[in-house]
Rosetta silent file (secondary structure, phi, psi, omega in degrees, C-alpha in Angstrom):
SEQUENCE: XXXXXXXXXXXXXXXXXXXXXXXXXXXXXXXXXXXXXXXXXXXXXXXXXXXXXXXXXXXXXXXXXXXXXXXXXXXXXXXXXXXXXXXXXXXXXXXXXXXXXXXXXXXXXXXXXXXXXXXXXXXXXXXXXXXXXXXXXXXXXXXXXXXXXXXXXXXXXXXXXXXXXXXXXXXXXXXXXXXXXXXXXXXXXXXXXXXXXXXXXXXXXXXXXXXXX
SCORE:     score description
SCORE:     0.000 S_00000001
   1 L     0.000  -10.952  173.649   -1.313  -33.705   46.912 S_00000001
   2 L  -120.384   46.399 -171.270   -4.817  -32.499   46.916 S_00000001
   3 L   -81.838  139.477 -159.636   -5.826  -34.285   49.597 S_00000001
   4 L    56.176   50.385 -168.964   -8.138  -32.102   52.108 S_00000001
   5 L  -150.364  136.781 -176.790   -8.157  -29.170   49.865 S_00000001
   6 L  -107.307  158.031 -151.194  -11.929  -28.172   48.588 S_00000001
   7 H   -65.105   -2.837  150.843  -12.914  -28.301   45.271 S_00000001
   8 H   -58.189  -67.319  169.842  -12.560  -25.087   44.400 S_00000001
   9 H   -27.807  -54.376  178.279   -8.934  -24.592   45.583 S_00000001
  10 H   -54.867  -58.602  165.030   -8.408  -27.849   43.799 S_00000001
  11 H   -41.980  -51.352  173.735   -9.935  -26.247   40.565 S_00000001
  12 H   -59.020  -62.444 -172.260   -7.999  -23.348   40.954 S_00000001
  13 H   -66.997  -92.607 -168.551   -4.492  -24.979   41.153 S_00000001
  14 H    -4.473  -51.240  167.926   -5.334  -27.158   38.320 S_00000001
  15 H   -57.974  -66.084  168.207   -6.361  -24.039   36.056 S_00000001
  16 H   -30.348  -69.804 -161.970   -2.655  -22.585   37.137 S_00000001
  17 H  -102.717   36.752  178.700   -1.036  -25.218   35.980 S_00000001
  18 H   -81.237  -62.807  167.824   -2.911  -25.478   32.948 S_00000001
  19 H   -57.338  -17.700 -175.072   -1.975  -22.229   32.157 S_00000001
  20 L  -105.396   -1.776  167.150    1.103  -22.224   33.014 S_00000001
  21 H   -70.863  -38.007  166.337    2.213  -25.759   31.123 S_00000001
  22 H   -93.203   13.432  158.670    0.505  -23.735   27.836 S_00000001
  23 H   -94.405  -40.751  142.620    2.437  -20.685   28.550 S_00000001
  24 H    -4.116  -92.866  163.342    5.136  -22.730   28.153 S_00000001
  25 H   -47.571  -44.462  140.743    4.192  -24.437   25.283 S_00000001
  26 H   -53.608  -58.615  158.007    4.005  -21.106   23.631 S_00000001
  27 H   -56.722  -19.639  166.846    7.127  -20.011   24.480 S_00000001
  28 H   -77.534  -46.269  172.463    8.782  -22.862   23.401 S_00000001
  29 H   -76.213    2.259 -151.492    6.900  -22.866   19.733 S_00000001
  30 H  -108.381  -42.221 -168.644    7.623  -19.197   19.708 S_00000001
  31 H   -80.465  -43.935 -177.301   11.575  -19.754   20.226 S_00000001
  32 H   -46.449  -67.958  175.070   11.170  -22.724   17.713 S_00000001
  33 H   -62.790  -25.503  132.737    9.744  -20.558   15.003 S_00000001
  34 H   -13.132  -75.556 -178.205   12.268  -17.949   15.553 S_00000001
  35 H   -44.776  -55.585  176.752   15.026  -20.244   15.122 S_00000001
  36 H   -51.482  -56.914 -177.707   13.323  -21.488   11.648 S_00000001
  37 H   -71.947  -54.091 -172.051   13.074  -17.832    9.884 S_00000001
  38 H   -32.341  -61.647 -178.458   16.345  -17.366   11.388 S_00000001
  39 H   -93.940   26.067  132.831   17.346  -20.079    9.314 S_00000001
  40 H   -52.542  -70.732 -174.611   14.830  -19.030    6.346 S_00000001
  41 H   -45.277  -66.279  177.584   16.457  -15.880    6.258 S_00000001
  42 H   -18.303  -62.670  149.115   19.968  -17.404    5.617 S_00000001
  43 H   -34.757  -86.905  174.865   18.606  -19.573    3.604 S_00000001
  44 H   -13.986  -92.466 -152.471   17.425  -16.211    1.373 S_00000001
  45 H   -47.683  -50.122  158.354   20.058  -14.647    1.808 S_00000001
  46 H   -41.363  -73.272  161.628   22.745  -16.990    0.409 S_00000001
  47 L    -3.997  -83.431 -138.130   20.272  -17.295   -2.622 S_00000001
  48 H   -62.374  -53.647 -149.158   19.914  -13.469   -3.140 S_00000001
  49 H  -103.251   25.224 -170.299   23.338  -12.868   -3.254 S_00000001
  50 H  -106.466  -27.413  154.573   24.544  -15.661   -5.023 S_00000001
  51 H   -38.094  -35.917 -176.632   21.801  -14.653   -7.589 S_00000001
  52 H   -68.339  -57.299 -179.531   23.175  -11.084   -7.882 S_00000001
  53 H   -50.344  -64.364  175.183   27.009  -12.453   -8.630 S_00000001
  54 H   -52.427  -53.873  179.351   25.248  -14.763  -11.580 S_00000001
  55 H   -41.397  -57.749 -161.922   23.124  -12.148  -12.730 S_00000001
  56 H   -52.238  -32.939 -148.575   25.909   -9.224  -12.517 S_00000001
  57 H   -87.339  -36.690  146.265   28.456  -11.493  -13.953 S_00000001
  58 H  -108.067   61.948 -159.201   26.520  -12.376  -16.991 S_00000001
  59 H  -131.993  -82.630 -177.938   25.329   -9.303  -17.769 S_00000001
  60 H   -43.979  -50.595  171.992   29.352   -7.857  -18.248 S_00000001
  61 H   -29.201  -53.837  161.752   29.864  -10.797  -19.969 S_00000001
  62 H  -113.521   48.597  138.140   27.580   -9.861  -22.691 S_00000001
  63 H  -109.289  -12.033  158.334   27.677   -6.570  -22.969 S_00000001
  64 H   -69.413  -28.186  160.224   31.547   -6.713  -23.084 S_00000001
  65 H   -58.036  -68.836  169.423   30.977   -9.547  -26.083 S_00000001
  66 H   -32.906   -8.003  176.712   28.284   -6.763  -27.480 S_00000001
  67 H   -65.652  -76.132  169.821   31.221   -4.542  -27.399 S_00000001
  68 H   -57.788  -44.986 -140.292   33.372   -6.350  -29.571 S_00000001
  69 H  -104.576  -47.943 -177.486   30.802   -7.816  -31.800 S_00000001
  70 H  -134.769   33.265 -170.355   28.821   -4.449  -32.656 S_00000001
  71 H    50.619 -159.973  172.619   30.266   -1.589  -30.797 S_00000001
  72 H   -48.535  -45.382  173.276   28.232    0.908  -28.515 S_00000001
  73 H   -60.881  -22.840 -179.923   24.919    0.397  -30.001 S_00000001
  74 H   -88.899  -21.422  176.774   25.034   -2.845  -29.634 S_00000001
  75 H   -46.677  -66.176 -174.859   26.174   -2.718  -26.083 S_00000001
  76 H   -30.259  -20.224 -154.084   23.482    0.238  -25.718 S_00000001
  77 H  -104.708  -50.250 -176.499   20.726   -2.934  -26.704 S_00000001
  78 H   -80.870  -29.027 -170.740   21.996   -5.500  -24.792 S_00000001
  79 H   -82.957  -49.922 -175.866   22.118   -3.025  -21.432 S_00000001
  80 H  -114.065  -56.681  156.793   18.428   -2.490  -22.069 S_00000001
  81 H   -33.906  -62.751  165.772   16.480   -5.243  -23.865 S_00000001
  82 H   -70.087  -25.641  152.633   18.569   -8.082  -23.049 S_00000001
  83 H   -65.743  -35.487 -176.442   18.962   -6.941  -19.420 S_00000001
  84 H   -70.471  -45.029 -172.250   15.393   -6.122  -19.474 S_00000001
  85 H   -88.659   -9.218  174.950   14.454   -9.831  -20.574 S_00000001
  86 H   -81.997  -48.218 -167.606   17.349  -11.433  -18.225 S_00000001
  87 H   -87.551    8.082  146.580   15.847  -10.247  -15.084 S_00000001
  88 H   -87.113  -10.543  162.326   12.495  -11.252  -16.050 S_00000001
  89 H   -65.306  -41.264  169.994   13.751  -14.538  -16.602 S_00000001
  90 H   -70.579  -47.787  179.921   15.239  -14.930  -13.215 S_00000001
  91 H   -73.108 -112.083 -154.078   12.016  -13.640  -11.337 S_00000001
  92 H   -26.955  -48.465  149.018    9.827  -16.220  -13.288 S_00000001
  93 H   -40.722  -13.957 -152.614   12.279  -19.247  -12.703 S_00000001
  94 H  -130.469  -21.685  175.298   12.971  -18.501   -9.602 S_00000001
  95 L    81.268   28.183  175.224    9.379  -17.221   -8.411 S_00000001
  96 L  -117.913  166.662  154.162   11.153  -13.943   -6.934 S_00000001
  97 L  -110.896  147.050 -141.919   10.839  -10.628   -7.386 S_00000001
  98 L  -162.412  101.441 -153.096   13.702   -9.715   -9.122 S_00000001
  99 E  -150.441  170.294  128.734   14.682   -6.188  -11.174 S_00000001
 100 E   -84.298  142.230  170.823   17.113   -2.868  -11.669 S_00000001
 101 L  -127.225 -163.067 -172.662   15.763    0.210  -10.277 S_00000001
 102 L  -175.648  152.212  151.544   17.357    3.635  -10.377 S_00000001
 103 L   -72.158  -59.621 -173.922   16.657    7.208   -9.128 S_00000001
 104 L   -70.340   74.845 -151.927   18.059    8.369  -12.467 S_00000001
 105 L   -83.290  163.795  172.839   16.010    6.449  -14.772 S_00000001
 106 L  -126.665  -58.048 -172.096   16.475    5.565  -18.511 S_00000001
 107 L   -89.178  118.127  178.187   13.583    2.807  -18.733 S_00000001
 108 L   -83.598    1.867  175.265   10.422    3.756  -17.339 S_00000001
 109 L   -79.656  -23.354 -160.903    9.560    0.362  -16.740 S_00000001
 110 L  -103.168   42.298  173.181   12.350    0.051  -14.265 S_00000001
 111 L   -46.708  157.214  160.564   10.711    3.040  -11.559 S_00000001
 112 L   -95.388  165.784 -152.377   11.473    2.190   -8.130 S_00000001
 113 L  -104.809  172.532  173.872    8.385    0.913   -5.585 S_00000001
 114 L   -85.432  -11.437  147.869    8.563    3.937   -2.485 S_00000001
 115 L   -94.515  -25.678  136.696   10.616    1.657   -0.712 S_00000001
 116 H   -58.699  -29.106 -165.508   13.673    1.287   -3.033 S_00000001
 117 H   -91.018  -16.560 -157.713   13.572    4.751   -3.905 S_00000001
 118 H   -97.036  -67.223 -179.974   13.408    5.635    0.064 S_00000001
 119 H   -50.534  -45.866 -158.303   16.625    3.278    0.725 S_00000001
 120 H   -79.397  -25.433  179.877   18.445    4.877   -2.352 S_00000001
 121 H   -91.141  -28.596 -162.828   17.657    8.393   -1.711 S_00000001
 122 H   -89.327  -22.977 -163.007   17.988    8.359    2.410 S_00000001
 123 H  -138.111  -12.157 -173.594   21.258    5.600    2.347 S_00000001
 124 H  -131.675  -36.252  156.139   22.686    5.025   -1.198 S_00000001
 125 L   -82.830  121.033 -174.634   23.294    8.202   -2.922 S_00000001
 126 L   128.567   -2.436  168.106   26.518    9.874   -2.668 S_00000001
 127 L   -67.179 -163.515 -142.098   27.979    6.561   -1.959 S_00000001
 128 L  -164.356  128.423  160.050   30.869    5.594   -4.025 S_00000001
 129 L   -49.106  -51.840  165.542   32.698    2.530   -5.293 S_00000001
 130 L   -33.505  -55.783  171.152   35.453    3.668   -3.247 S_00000001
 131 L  -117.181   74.736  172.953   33.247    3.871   -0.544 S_00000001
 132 L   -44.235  161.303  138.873   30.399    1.455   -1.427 S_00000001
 133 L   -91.967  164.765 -168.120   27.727    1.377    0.703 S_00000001
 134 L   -89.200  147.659 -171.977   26.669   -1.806    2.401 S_00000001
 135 L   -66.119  153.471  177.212   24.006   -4.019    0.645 S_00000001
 136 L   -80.396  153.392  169.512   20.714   -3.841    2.235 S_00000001
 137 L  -146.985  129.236 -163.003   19.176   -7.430    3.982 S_00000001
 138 L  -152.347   83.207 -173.592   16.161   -7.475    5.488 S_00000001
 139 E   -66.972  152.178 -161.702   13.633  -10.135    6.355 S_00000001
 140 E  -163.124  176.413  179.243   10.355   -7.866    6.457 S_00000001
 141 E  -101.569  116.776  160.675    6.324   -7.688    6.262 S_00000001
 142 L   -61.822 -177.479  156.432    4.954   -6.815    3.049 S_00000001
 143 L   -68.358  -43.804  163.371    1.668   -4.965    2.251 S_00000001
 144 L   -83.363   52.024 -155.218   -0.239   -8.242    1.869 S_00000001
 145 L    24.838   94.646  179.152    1.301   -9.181    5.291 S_00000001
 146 L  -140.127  119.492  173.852    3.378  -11.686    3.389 S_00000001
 147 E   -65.603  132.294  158.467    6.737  -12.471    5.082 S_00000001
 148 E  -143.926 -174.349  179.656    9.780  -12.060    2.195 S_00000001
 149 E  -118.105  133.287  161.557   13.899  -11.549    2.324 S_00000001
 150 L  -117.484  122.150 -175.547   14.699   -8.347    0.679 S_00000001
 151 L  -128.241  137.253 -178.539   17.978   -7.585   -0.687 S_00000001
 152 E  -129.913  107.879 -174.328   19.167   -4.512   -2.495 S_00000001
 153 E   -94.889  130.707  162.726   22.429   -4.651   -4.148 S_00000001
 154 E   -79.321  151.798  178.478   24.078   -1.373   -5.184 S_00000001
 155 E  -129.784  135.999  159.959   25.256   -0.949   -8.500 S_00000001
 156 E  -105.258 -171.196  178.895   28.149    1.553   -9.978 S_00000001
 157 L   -98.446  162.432 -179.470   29.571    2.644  -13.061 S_00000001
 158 L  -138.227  171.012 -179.068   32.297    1.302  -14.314 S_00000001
 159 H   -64.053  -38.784  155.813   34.250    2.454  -17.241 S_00000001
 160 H   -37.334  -18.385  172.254   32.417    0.673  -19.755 S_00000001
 161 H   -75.023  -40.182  174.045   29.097    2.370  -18.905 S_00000001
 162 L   -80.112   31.062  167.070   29.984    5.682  -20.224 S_00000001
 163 L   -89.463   26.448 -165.275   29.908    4.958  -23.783 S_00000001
 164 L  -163.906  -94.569 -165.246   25.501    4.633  -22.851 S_00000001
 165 L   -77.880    8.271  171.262   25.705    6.478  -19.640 S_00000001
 166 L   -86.523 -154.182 -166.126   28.385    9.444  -19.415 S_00000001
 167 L   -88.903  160.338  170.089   28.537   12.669  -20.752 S_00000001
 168 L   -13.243  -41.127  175.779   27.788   13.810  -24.424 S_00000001
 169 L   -70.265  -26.114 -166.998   31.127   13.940  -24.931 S_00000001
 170 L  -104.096  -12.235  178.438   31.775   10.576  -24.074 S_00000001
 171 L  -103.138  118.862 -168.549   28.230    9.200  -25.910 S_00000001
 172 L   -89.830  155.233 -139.190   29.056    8.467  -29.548 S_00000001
 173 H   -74.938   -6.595 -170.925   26.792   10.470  -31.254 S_00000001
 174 H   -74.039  -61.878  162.026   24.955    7.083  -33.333 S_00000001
 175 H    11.427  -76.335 -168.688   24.213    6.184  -28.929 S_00000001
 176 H   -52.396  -45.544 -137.661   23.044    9.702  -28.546 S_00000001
 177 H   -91.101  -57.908  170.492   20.672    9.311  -31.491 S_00000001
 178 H   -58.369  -10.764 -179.499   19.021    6.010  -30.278 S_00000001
 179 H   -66.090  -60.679 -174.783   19.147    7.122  -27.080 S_00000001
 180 H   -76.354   -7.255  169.037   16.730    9.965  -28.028 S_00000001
 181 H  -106.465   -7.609  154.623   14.454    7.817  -30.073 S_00000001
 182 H   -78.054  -56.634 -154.895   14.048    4.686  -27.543 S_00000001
 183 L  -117.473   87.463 -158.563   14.209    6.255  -24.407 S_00000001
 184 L   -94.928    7.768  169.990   13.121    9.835  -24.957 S_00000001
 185 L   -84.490    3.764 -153.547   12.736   10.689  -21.051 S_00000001
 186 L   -36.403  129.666  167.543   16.215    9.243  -20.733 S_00000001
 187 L  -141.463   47.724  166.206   17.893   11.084  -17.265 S_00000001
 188 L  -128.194   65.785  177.612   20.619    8.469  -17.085 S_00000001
 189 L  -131.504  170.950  166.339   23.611   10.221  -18.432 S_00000001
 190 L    82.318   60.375  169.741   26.217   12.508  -17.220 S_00000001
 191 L  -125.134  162.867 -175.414   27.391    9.985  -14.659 S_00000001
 192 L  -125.296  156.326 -159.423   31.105    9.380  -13.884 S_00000001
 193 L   -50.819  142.655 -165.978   32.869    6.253  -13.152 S_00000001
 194 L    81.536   10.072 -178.667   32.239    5.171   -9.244 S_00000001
 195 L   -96.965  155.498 -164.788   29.152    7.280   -9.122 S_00000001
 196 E   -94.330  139.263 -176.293   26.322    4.764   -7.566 S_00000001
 197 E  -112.466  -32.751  146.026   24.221    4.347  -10.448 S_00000001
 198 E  -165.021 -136.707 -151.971   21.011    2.381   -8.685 S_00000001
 199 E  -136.294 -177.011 -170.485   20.508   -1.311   -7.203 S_00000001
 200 E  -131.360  137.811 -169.874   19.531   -4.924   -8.312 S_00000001
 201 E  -140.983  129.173  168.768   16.430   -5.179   -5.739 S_00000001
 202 L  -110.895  166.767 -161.695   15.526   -9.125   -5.051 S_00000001
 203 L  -173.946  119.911  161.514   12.376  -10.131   -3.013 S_00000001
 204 E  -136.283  124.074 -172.563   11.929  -13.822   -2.024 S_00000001
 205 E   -59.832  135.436 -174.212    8.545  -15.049   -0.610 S_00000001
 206 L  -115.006  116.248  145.556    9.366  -16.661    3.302 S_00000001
 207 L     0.463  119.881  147.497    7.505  -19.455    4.390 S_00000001
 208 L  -106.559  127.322 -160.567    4.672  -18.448    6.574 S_00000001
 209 L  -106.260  127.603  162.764    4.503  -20.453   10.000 S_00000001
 210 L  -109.899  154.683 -169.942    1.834  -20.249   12.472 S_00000001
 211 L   -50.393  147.917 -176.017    2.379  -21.351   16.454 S_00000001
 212 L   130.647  -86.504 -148.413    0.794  -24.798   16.364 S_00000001
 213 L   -91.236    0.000    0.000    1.065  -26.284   13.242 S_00000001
């Protein structure tokens, strides 16, 4: 076809459809790796939340057996030490990051990063059990550019929480007393049942894929 045509001309159309056979080729690995975090994300996401339902679920589990077995204090123990040591056990098995945060903190260990605390104060407080808000899901860019799926589950009170978290009246007074000798910054009381009390915030590291490879 590039018969009579001088060798520039020739050289030219060649270069076109060099470029445009690798513009292609880009566009094609570009829809491919889409499709893959697409189905990364999913992936995550299934995870995240099937983690949260195991976590939440035995976490009530024992602190209604702590209930029974030693009353408030013991609950009061299991709610922070043994919660505190469950969800580091799930982010080290599981290689996630993987915590409770709170505006209203009791544990100073548990602070929120500026982006949980940004989601809970701009979108999750004043929600409600009644009217939950929806959990956040988000595949996202990190600081170290590190692709992860981030999910932030809200959590409320329930009735069982104010014998640790309600009001004075409602905190029997041995509670109150450990209360003020463990946690003596404590500012997670006076809450009432259905008030959002903060979130279960997961992080799971996403593959990173470059065009190519």
């Amino acid at each position: 076809r590039f018969t009579g045509m001088k060798p520039k001309y020739i050289l030219a159309a060649l270069l076109w459809v060099g470029l445009i056979t690798f513009g292609v080729w880009r566009l094609m690995g570009s829809v491919g790796i889409h499709a893959n975090q697409e189905r990364q994300a999913l992936a995550a996401e299934k995870d995240s939340k099937a983690a949260v339902n195991d976590f939440m679920g035995s976490l009530k589990a024992k602190l209604q057996a702590s209930m029974q077995e030693g009353g408030p204090t013991h609950a009061l123990n299991v709610c922070g030490d043994v919660a505190q040591e469950m969800t580091q056990n799930y982010a080290n098995e599981k290689g996630w990051y993987f915590r409770r945060t709170a505006l209203r903190l009791r544990n100073p260990l548990n602070a929120p990063d500026i982006y949980e605390k940004a989601w809970m104060e701009r979108t999750a407080f004043g929600s409600t059990a009644e009217v939950p808000i929806a959990t956040y899901t988000k595949a996202v860019t990190n600081e170290e550019y590190v692709r992860e799926y981030h999910l932030m589950e809200p959590i409320y009170v329930a009735e069982a929480c104010l014998v640790c978290h309600g009001s004075s009246q409602q905190i029997p007074d041995e509670v109150e007393d450990l209360l003020a000798e463990k946690y003596p910054s404590d500012s997670a009381i006076d809450f009432k049942v259905g008030e959002f009390r903060g979130i279960l915030s997961i992080r799971i590291p996403l593959p990173d894929e470059e065009l190519g490879e």
